[in-house]
Short mmCIF file of N, CA and C in Angstrom, two decimals:
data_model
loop_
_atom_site.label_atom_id
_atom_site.label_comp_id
_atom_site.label_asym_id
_atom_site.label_seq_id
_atom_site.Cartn_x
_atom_site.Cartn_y
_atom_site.Cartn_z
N UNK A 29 16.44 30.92 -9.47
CA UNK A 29 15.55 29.96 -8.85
C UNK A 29 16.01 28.55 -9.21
N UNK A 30 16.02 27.59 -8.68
CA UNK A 30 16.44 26.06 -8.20
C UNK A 30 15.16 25.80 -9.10
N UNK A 31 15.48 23.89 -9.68
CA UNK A 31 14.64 23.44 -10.64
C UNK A 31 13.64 22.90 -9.87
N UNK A 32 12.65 22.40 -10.50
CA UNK A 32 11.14 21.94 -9.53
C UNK A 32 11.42 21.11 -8.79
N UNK A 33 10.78 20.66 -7.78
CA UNK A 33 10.75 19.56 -6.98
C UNK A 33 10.54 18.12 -7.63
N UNK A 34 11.90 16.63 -7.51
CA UNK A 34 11.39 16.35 -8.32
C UNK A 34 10.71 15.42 -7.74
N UNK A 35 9.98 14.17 -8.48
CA UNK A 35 9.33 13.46 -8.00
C UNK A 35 10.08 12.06 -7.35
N UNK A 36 9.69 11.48 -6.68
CA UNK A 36 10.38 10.05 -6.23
C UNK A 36 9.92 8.84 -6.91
N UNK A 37 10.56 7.93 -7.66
CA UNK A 37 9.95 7.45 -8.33
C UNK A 37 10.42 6.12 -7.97
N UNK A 38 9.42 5.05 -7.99
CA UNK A 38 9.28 3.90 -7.49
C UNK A 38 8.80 3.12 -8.57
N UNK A 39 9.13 1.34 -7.64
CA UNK A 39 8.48 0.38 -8.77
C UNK A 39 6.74 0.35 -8.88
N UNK A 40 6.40 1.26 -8.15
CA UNK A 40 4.63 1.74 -8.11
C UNK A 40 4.00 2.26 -8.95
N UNK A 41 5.13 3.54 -9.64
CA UNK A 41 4.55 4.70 -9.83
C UNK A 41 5.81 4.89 -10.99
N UNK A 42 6.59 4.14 -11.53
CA UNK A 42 7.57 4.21 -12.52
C UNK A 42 6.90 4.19 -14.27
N UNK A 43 6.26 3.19 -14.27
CA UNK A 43 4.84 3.19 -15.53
C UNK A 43 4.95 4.28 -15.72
N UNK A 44 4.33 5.39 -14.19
CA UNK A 44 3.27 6.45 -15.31
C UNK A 44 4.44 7.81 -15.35
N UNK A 45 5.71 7.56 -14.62
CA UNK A 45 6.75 8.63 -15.55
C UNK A 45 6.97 8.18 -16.87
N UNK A 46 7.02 6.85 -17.09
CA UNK A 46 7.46 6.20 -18.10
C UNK A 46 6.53 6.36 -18.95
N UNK A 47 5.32 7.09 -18.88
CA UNK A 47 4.23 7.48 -19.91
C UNK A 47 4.43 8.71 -20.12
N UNK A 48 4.27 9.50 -18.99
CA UNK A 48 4.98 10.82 -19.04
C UNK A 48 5.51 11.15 -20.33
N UNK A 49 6.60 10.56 -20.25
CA UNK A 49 8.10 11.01 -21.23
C UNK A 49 7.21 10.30 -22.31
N UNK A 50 6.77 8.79 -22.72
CA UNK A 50 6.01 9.10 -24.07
C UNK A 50 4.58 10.01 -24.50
N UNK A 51 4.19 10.68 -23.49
CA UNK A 51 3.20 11.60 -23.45
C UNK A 51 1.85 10.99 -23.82
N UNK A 52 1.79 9.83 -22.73
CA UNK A 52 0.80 9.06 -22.41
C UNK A 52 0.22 9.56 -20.77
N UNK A 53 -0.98 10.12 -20.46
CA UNK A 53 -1.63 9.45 -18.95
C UNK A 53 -2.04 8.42 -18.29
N UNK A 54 -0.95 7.44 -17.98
CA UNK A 54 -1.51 6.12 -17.53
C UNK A 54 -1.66 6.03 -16.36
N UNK A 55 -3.19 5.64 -15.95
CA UNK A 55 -3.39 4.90 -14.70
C UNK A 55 -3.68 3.68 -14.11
N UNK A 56 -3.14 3.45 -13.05
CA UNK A 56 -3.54 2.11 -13.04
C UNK A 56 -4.57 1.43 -12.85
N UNK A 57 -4.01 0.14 -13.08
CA UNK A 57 -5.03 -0.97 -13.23
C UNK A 57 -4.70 -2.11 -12.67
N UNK A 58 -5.86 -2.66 -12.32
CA UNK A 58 -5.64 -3.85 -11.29
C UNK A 58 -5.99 -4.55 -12.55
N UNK A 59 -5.22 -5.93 -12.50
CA UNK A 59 -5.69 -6.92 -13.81
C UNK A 59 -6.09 -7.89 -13.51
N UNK A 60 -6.48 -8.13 -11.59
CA UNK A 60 -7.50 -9.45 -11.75
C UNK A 60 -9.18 -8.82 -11.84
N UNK A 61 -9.17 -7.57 -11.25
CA UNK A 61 -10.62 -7.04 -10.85
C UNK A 61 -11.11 -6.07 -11.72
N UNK A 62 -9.48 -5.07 -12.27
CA UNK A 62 -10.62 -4.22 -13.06
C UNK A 62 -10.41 -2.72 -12.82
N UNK A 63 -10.25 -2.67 -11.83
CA UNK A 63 -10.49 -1.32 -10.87
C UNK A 63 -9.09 -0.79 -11.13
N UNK A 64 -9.70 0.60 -11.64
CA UNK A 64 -8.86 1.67 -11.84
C UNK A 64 -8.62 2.43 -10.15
N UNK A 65 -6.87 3.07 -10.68
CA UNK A 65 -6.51 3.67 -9.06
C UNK A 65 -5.31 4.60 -9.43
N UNK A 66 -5.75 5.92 -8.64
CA UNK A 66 -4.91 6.71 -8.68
C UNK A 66 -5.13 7.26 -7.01
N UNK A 67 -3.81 7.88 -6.53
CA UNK A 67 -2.08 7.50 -6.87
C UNK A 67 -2.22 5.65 -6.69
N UNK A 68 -0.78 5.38 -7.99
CA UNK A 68 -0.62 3.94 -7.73
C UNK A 68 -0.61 3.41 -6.20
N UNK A 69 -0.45 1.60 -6.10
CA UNK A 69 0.01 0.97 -5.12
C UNK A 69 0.46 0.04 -5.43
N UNK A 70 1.02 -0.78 -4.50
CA UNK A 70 1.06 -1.96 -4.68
C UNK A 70 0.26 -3.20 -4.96
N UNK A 71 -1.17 -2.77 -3.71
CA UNK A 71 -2.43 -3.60 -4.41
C UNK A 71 -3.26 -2.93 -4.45
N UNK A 72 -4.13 -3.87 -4.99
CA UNK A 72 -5.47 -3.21 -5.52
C UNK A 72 -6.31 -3.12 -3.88
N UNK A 73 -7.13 -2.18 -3.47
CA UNK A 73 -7.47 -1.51 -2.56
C UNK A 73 -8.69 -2.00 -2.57
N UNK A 74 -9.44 -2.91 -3.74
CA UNK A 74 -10.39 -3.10 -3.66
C UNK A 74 -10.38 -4.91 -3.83
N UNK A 75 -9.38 -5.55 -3.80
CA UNK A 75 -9.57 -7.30 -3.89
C UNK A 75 -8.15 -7.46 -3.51
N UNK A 76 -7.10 -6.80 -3.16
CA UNK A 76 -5.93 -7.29 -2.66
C UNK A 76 -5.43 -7.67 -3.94
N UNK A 77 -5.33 -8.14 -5.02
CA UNK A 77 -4.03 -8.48 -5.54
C UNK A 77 -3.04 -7.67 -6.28
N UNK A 78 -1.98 -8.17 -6.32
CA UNK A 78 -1.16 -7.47 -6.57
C UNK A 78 -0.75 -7.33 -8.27
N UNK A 79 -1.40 -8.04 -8.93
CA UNK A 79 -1.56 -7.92 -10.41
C UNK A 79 -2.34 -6.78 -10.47
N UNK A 80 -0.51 -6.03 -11.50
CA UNK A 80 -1.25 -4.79 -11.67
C UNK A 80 -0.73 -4.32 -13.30
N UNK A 81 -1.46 -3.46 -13.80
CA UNK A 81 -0.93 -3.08 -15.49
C UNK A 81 -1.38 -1.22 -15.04
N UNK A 82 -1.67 -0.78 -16.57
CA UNK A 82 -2.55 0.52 -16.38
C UNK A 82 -3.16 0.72 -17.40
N UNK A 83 -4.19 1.93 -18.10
CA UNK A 83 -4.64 2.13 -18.90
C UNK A 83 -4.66 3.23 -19.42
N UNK A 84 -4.03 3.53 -20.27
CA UNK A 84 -4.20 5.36 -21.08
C UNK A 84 -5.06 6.08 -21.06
N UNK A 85 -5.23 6.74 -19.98
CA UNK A 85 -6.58 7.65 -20.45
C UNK A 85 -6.58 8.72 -21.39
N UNK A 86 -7.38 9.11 -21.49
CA UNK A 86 -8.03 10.39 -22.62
C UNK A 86 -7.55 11.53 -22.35
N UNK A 87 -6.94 11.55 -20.81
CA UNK A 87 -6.13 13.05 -21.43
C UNK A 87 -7.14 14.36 -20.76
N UNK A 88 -8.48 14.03 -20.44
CA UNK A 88 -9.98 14.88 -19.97
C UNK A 88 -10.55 14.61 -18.82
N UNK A 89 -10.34 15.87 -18.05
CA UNK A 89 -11.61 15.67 -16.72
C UNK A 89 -12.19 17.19 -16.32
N UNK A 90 -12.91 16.63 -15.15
CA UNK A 90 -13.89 17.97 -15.26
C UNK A 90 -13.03 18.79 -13.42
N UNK A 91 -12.59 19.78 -13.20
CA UNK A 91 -12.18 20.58 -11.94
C UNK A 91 -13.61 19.96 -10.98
N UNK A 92 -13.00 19.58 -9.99
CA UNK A 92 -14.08 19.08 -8.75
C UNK A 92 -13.61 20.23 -7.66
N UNK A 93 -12.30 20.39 -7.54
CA UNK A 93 -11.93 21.62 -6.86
C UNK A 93 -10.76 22.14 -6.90
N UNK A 94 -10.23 23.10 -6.39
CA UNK A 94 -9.15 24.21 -6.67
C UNK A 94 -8.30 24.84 -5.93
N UNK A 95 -7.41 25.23 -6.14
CA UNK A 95 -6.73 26.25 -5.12
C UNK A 95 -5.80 27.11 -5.10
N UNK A 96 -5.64 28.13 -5.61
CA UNK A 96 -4.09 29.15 -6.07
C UNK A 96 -3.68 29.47 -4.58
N UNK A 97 -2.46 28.76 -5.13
CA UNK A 97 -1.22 29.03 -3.86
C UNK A 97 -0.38 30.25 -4.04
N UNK A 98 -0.22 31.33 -2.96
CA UNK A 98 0.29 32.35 -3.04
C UNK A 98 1.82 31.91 -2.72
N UNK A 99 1.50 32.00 -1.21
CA UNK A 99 3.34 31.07 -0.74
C UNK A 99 2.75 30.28 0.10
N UNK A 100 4.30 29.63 0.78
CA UNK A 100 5.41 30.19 -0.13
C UNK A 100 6.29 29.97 -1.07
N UNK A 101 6.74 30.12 -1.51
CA UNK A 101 7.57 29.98 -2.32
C UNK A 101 7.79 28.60 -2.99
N UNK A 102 7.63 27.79 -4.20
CA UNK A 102 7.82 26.52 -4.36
C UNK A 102 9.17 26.47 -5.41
N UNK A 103 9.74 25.72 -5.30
CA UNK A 103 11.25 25.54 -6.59
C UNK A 103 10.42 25.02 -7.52
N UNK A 104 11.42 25.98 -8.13
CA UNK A 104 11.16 25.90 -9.69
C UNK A 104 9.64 26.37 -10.04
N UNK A 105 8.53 26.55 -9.72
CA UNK A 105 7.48 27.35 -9.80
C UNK A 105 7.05 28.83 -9.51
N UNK A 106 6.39 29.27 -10.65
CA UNK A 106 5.99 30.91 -10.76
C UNK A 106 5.06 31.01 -9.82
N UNK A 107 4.81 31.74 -8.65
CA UNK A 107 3.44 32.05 -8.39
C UNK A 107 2.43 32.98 -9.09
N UNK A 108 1.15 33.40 -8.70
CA UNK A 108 0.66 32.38 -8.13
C UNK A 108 0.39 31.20 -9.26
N UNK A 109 -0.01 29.85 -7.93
CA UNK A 109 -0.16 28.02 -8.65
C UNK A 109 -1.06 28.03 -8.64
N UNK A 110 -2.09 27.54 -9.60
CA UNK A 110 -2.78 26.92 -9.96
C UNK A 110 -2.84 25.25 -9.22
N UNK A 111 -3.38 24.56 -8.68
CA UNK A 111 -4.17 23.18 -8.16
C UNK A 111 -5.09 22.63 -8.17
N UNK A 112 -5.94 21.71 -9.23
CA UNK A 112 -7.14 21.13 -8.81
C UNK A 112 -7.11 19.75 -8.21
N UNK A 113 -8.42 18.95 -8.51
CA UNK A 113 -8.65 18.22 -7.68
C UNK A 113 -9.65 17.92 -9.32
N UNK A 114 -8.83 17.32 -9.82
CA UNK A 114 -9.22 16.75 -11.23
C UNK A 114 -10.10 15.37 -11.32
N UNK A 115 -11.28 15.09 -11.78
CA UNK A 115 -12.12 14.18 -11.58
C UNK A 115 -11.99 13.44 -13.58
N UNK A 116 -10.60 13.04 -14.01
CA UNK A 116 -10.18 12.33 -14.83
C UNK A 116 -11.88 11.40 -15.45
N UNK A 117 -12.10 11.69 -16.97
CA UNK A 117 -13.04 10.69 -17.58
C UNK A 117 -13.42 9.54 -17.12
N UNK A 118 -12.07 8.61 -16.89
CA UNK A 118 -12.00 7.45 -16.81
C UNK A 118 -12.90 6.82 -15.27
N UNK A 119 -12.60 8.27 -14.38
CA UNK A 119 -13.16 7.69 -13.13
C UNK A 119 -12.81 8.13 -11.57
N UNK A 120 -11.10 8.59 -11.89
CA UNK A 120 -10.57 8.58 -10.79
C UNK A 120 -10.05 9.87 -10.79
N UNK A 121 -9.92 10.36 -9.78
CA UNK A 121 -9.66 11.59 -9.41
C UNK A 121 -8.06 11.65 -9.61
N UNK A 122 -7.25 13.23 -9.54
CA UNK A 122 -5.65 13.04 -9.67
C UNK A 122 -5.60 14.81 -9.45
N UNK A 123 -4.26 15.31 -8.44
CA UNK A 123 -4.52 16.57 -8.24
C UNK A 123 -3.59 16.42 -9.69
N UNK A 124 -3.80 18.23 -9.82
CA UNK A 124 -3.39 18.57 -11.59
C UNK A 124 -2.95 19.81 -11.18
N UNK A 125 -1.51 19.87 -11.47
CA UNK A 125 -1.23 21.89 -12.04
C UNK A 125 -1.66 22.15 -13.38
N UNK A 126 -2.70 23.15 -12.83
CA UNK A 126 -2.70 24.09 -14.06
C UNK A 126 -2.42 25.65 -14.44
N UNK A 127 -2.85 26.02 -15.68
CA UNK A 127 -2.00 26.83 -16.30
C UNK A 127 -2.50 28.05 -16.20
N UNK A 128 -3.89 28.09 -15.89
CA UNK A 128 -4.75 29.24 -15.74
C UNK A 128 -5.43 29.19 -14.88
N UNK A 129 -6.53 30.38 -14.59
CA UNK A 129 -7.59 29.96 -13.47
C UNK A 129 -8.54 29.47 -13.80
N UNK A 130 -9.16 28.75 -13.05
CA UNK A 130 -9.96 28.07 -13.21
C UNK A 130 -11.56 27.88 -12.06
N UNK A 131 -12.51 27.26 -12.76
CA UNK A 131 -13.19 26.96 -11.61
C UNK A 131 -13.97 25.90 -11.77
N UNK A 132 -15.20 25.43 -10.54
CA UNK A 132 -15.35 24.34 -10.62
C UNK A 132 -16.11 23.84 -11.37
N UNK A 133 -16.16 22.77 -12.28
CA UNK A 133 -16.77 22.05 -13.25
C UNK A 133 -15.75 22.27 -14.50
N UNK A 134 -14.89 23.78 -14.58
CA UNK A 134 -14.28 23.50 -15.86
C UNK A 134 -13.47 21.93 -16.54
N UNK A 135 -13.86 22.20 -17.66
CA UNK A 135 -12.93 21.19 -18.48
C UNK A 135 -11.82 21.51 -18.28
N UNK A 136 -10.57 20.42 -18.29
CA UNK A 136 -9.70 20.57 -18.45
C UNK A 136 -9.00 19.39 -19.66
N UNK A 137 -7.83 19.67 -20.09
CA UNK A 137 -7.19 18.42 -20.90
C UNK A 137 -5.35 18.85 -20.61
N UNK A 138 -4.97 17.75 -20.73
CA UNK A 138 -3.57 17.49 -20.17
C UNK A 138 -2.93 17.92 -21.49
N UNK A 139 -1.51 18.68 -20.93
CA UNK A 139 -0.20 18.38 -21.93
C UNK A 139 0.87 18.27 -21.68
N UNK A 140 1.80 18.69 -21.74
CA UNK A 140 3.02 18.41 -21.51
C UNK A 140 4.15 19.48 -20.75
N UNK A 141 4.78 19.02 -19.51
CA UNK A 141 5.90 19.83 -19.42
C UNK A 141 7.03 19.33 -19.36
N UNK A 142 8.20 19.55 -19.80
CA UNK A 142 9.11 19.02 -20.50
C UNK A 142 10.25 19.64 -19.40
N UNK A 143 10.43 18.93 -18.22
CA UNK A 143 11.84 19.95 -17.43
C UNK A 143 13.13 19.70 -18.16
N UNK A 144 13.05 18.18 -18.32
CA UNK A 144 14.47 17.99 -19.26
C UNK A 144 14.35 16.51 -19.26
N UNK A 145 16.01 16.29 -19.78
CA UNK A 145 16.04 14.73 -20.79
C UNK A 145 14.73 13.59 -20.13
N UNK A 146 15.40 13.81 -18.64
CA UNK A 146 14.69 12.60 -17.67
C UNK A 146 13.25 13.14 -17.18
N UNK A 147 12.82 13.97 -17.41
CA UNK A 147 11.47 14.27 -16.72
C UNK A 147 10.33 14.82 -17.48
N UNK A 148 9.46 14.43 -17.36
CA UNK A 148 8.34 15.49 -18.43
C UNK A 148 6.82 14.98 -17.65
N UNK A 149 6.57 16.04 -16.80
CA UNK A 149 5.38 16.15 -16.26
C UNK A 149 4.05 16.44 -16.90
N UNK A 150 3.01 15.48 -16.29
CA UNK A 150 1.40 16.68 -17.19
C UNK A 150 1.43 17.95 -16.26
N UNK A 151 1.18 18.56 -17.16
CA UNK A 151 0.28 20.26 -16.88
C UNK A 151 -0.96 20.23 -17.88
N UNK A 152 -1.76 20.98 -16.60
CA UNK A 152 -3.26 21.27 -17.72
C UNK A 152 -3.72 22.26 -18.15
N UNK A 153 -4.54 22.45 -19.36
CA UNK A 153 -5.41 23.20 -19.64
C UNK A 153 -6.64 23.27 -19.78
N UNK A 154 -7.41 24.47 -19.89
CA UNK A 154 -8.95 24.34 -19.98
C UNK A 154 -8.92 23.68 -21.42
N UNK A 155 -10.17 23.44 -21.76
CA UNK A 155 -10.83 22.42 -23.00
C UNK A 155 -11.42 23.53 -24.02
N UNK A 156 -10.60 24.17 -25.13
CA UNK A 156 -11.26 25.18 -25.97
C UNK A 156 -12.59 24.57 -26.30
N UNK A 157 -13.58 25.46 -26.11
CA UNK A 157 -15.26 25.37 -26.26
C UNK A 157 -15.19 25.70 -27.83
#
């Protein structure tokens, strides 16, 4: 099997590989208004400017929704996938592979997948009770 699909990475969305690999979740942040946003942009969606930073989140959100993919077939992934529709602490939603099944409302918390030198994706898990 061929390695995962990888991601395309831009001056948008470069930050949060670049957190990735220090095994940070950063999202962004608009730094005239405030307003958190996931997936990045260029501006803020809610006042237009283009001053932008991000903020580390916690790593915790709660499954809003789900979906195990049978096929077909994805590179570099086992079936069946795991997919939510992750509702992140901080505010903002972010789809998430995870590691088990799951359902809706579970906790989840982020860790690490490590494809190699240049890449290291979140994967999630449930939140030991």
């Amino acid at each position: 099997m061929s390695g995962p699909v990888r991601p395309v990475v831009s001056r948008d969305n470069a930050y949060f590989f670049e957190g990735t690999a220090a095994r940070e979740l950063r999202i962004q942040k608009c730094n005239a208004c405030g307003v958190l946003r996931h997936p990045p942009g260029p501006a803020c969606p809610d006042c237009g400017a283009f001053d932008r930073g991000y903020v580390v989140a916690a790593g915790t959100g709660t499954v809003f929704s789900y979906l195990v993919h049978h096929a077909p077939q994805v590179p570099g992934k086992e079936l069946p996938l795991v997919i939510a529709l992750l509702d992140l602490d901080e505010g903002v939603r972010m789809v998430a592979e995870v590691t088990e099944p799951v359902e809706i409302g579970d906790r989840l918390q982020v860790g690490w997948n490590v494809i190699d030198d240049d890449l290291t994706l979140p994967i999630w898990t449930k939140v030991e009770r």
